[in-house]
Every structure is written in C-alpha cells, then in structure tokens.
Coordinates of N, CA, C and O in Angstrom, one line a residue:
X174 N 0.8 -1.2 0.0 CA 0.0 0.0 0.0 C 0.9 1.2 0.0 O 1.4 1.6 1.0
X175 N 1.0 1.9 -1.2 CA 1.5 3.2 -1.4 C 0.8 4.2 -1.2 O 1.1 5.1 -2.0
X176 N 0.0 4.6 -0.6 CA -0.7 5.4 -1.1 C -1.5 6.0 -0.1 O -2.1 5.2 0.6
X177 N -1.7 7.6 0.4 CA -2.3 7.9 1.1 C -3.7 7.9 1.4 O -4.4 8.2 0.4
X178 N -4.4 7.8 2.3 CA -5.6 7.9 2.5 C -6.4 9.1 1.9 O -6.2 10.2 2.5
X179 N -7.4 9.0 0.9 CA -7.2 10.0 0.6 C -8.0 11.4 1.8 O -7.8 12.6 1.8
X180 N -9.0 10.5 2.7 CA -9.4 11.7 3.9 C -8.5 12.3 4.5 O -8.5 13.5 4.3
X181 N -7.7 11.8 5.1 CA -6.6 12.0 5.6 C -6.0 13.1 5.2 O -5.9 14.2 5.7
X182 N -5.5 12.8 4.0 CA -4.8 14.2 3.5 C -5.7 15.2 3.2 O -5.4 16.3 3.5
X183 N -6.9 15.1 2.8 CA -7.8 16.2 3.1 C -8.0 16.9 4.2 O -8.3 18.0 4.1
X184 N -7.7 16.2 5.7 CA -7.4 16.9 6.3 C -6.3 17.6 7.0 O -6.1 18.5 7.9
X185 N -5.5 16.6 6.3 CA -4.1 17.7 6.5 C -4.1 18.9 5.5 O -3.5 19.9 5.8
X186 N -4.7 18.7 4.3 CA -4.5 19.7 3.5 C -5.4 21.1 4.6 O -5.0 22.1 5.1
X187 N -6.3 20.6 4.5 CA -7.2 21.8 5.1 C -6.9 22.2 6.6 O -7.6 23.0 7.2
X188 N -5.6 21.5 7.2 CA -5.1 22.0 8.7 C -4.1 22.9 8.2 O -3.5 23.7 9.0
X189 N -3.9 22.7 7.0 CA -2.0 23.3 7.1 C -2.4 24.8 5.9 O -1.5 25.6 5.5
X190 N -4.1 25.0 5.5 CA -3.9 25.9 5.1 C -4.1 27.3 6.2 O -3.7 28.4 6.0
X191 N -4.8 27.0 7.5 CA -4.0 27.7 8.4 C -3.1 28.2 8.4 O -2.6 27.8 7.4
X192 N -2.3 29.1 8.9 CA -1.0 29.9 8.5 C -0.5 29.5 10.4 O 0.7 29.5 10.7
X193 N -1.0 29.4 10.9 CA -0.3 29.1 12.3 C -0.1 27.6 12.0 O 1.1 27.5 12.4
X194 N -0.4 26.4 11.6 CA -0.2 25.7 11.5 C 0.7 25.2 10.6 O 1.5 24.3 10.9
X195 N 0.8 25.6 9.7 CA 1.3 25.8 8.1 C 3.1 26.3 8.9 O 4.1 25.7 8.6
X196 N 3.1 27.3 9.7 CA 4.4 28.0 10.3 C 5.1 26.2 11.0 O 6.1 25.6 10.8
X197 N 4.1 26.1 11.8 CA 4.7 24.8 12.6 C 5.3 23.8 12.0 O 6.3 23.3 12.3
X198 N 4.1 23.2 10.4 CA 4.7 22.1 10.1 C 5.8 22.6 9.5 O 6.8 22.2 10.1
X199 N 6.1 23.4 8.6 CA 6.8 24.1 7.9 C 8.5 24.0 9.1 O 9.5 23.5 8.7
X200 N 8.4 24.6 10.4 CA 9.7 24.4 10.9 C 10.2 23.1 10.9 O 11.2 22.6 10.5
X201 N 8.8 22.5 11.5 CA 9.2 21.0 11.4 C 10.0 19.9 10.8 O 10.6 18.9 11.0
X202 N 9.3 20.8 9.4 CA 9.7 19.8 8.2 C 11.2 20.6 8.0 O 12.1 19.8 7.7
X203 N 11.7 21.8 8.0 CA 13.0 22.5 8.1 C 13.9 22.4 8.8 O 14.9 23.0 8.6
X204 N 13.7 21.5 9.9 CA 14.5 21.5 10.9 C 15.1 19.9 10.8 O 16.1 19.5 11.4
X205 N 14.3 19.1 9.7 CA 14.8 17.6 9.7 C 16.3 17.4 9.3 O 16.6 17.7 8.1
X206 N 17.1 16.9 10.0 CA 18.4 16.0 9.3 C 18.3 15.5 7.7 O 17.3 14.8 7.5
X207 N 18.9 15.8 6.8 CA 19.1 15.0 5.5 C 18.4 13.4 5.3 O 17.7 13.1 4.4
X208 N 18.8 12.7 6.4 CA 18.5 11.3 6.5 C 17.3 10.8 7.1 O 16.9 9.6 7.0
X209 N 16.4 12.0 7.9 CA 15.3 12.0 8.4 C 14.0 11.1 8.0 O 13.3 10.4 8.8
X210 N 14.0 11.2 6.6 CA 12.7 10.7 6.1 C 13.4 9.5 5.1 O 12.8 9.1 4.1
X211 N 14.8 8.9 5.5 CA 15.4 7.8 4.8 C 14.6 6.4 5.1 O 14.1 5.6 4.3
X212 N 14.6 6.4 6.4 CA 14.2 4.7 7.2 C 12.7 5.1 7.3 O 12.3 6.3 7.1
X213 N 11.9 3.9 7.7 CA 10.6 3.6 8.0 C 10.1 4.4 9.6 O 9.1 5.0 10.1
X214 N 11.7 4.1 10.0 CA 11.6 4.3 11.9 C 11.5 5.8 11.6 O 10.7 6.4 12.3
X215 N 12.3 6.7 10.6 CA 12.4 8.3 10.6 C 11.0 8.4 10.0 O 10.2 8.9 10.9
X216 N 10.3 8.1 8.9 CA 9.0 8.2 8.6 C 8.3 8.1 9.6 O 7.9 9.2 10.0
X217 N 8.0 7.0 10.3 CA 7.0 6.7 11.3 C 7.3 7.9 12.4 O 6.4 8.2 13.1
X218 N 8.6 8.6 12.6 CA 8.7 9.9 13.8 C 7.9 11.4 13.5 O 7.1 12.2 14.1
X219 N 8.7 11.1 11.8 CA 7.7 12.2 10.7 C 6.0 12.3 11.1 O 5.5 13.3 11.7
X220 N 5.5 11.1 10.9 CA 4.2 11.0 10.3 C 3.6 11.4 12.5 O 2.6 12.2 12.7
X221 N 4.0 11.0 13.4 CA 3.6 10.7 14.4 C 4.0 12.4 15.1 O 3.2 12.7 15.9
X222 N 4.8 13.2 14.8 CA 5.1 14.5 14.9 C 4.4 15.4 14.1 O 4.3 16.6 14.5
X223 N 3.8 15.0 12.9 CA 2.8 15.9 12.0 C 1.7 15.7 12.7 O 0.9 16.7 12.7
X224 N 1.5 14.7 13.2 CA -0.3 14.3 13.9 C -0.3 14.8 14.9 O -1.4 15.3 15.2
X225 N 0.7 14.9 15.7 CA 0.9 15.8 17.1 C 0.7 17.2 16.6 O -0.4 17.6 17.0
X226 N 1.6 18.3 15.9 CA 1.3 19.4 15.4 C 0.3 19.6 15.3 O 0.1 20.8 15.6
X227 N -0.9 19.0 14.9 CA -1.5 19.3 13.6 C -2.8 18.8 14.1 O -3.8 19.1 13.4
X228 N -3.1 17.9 15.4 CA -3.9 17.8 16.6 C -5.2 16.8 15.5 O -6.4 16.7 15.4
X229 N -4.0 16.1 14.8 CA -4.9 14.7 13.7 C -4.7 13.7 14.4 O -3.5 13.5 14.7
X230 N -5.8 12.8 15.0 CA -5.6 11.7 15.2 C -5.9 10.4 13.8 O -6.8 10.3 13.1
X231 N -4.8 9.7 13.9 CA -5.4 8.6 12.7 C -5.0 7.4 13.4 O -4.3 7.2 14.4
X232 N -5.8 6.4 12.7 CA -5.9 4.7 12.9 C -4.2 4.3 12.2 O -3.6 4.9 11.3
X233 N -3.9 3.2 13.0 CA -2.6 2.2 13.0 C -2.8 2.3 11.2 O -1.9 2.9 10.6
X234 N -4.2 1.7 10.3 CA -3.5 1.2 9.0 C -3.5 2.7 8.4 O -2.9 2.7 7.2
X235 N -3.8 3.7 8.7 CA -3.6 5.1 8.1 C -2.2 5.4 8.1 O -1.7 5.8 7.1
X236 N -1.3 5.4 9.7 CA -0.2 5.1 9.9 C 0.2 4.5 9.2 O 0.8 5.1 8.3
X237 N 0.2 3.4 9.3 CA 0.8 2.2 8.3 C 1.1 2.7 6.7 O 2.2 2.4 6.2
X238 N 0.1 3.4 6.1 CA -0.1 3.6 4.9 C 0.6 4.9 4.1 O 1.1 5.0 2.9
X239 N 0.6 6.0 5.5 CA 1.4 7.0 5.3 C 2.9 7.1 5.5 O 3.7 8.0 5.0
X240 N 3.4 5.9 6.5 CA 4.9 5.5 6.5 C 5.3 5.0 5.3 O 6.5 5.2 5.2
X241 N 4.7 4.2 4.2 CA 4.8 3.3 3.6 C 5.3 4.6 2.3 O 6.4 4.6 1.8
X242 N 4.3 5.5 2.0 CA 3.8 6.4 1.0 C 5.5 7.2 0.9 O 6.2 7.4 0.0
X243 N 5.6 7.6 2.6 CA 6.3 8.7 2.4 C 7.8 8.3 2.6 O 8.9 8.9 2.7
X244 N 7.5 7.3 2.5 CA 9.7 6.1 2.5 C 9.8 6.1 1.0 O 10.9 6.1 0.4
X245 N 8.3 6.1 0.3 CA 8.7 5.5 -1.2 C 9.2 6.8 -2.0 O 9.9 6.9 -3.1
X246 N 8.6 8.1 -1.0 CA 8.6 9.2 -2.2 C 10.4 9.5 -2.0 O 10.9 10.2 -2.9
X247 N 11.3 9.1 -1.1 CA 12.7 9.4 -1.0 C 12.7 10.4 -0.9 O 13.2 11.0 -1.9
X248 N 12.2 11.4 0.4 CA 12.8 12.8 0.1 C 13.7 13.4 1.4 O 13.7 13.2 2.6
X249 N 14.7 14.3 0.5 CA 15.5 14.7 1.4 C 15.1 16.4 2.0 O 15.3 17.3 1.1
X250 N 14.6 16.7 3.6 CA 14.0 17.8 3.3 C 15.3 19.0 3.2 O 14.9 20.2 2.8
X251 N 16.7 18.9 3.4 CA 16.9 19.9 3.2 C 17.5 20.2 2.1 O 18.4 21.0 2.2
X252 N 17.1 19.4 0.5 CA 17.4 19.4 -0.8 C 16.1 20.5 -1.5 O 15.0 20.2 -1.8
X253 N 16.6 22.0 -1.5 CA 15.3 23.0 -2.2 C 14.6 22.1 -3.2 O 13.5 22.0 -2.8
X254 N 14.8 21.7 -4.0 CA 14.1 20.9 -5.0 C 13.1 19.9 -4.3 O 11.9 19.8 -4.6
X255 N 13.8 19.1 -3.1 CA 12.5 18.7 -2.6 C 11.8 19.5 -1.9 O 10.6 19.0 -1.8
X256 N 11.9 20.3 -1.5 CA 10.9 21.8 -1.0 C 10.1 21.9 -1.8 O 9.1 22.4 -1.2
X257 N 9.7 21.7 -3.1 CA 9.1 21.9 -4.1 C 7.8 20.6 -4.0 O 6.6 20.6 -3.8
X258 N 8.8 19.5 -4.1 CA 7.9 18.0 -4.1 C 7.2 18.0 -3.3 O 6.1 17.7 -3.6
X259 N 7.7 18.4 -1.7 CA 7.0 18.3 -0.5 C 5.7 19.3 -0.7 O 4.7 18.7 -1.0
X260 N 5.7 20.4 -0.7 CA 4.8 21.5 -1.1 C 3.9 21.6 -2.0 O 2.8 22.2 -2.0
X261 N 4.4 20.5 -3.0 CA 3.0 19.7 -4.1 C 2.3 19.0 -3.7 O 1.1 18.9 -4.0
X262 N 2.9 18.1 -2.8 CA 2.0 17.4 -2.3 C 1.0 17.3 -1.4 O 0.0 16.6 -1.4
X263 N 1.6 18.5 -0.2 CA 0.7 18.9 0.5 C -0.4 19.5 0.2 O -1.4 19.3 0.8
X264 N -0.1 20.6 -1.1 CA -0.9 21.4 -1.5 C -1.8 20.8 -2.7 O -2.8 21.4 -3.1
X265 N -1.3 19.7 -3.3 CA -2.1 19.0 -4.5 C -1.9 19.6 -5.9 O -2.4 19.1 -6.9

C-alpha cells in the first residue's frame, strides 16, 4: 500500500492551510536532518510528529499507509528541489 488515504490528506490539507499551523509544520519539516525521512523508523517519527502538530488523530493502517507512501517518495527535506515535491504534495 503506497498510497495515502485520501481523507486524511484532506485533512491535512485543510489543517496546514491555516497559516499558524502551516508556520509549525513548515519548521518542522525545516529542521529535519538529511536522512530524516530515509528509514521507516524516521517516517513513522515524521508522520507521528505531524499528527501531534497538527492535533490529527489517525488509525494504525492510516499510519501504516502514510509510512509506507512517504519512504517511497525518497525525500531529502533539506534538498530546495525537494521543497518543491513536499509543497506539491501537500498542496495537491
């Protein structure tokens, strides 16, 4: 399972167009190490720190689904070019 839920990201989309929230995830995602989002274990800290921010609760296979999604996309956040990827995707 690649692939995010798609409610889910609806409501992350519609949490992060907030501008207070949008500030948070945004450090968040700025402040990660290069190798952050390499392993399953850094995804699963990702995804479980975005849900914290961002005051989403999701189910284990949502988890499951969004670890899986976001190991496949390989991104490194402090490469600008992936600044780009990440920001498409949030934003659709």
């Amino acid at each position: 399972m690649n692939t995010l839920d798609p409610r889910l990201l609806h409501v992350f989309r519609a949490k992060m167009a907030n501008p207070v929230y949008w500030r948070r995830v945004h450090s968040c995602l700025r402040a990660l190490p290069p190798d952050a989002v390499a392993t399953p274990d850094g995804c699963a800290g990702l995804v479980d720190h975005l849900c914290g921010v961002l005051g989403v609760s999701i189910t284990p296979a949502q988890r499951a689904g969004a670890i899986q999604w976001l190991a496949a996309q390989r991104l490194n956040p402090q490469n600008p070019n992936h600044h780009w990827r990440m920001w498409h995707y949030v934003y659709g």
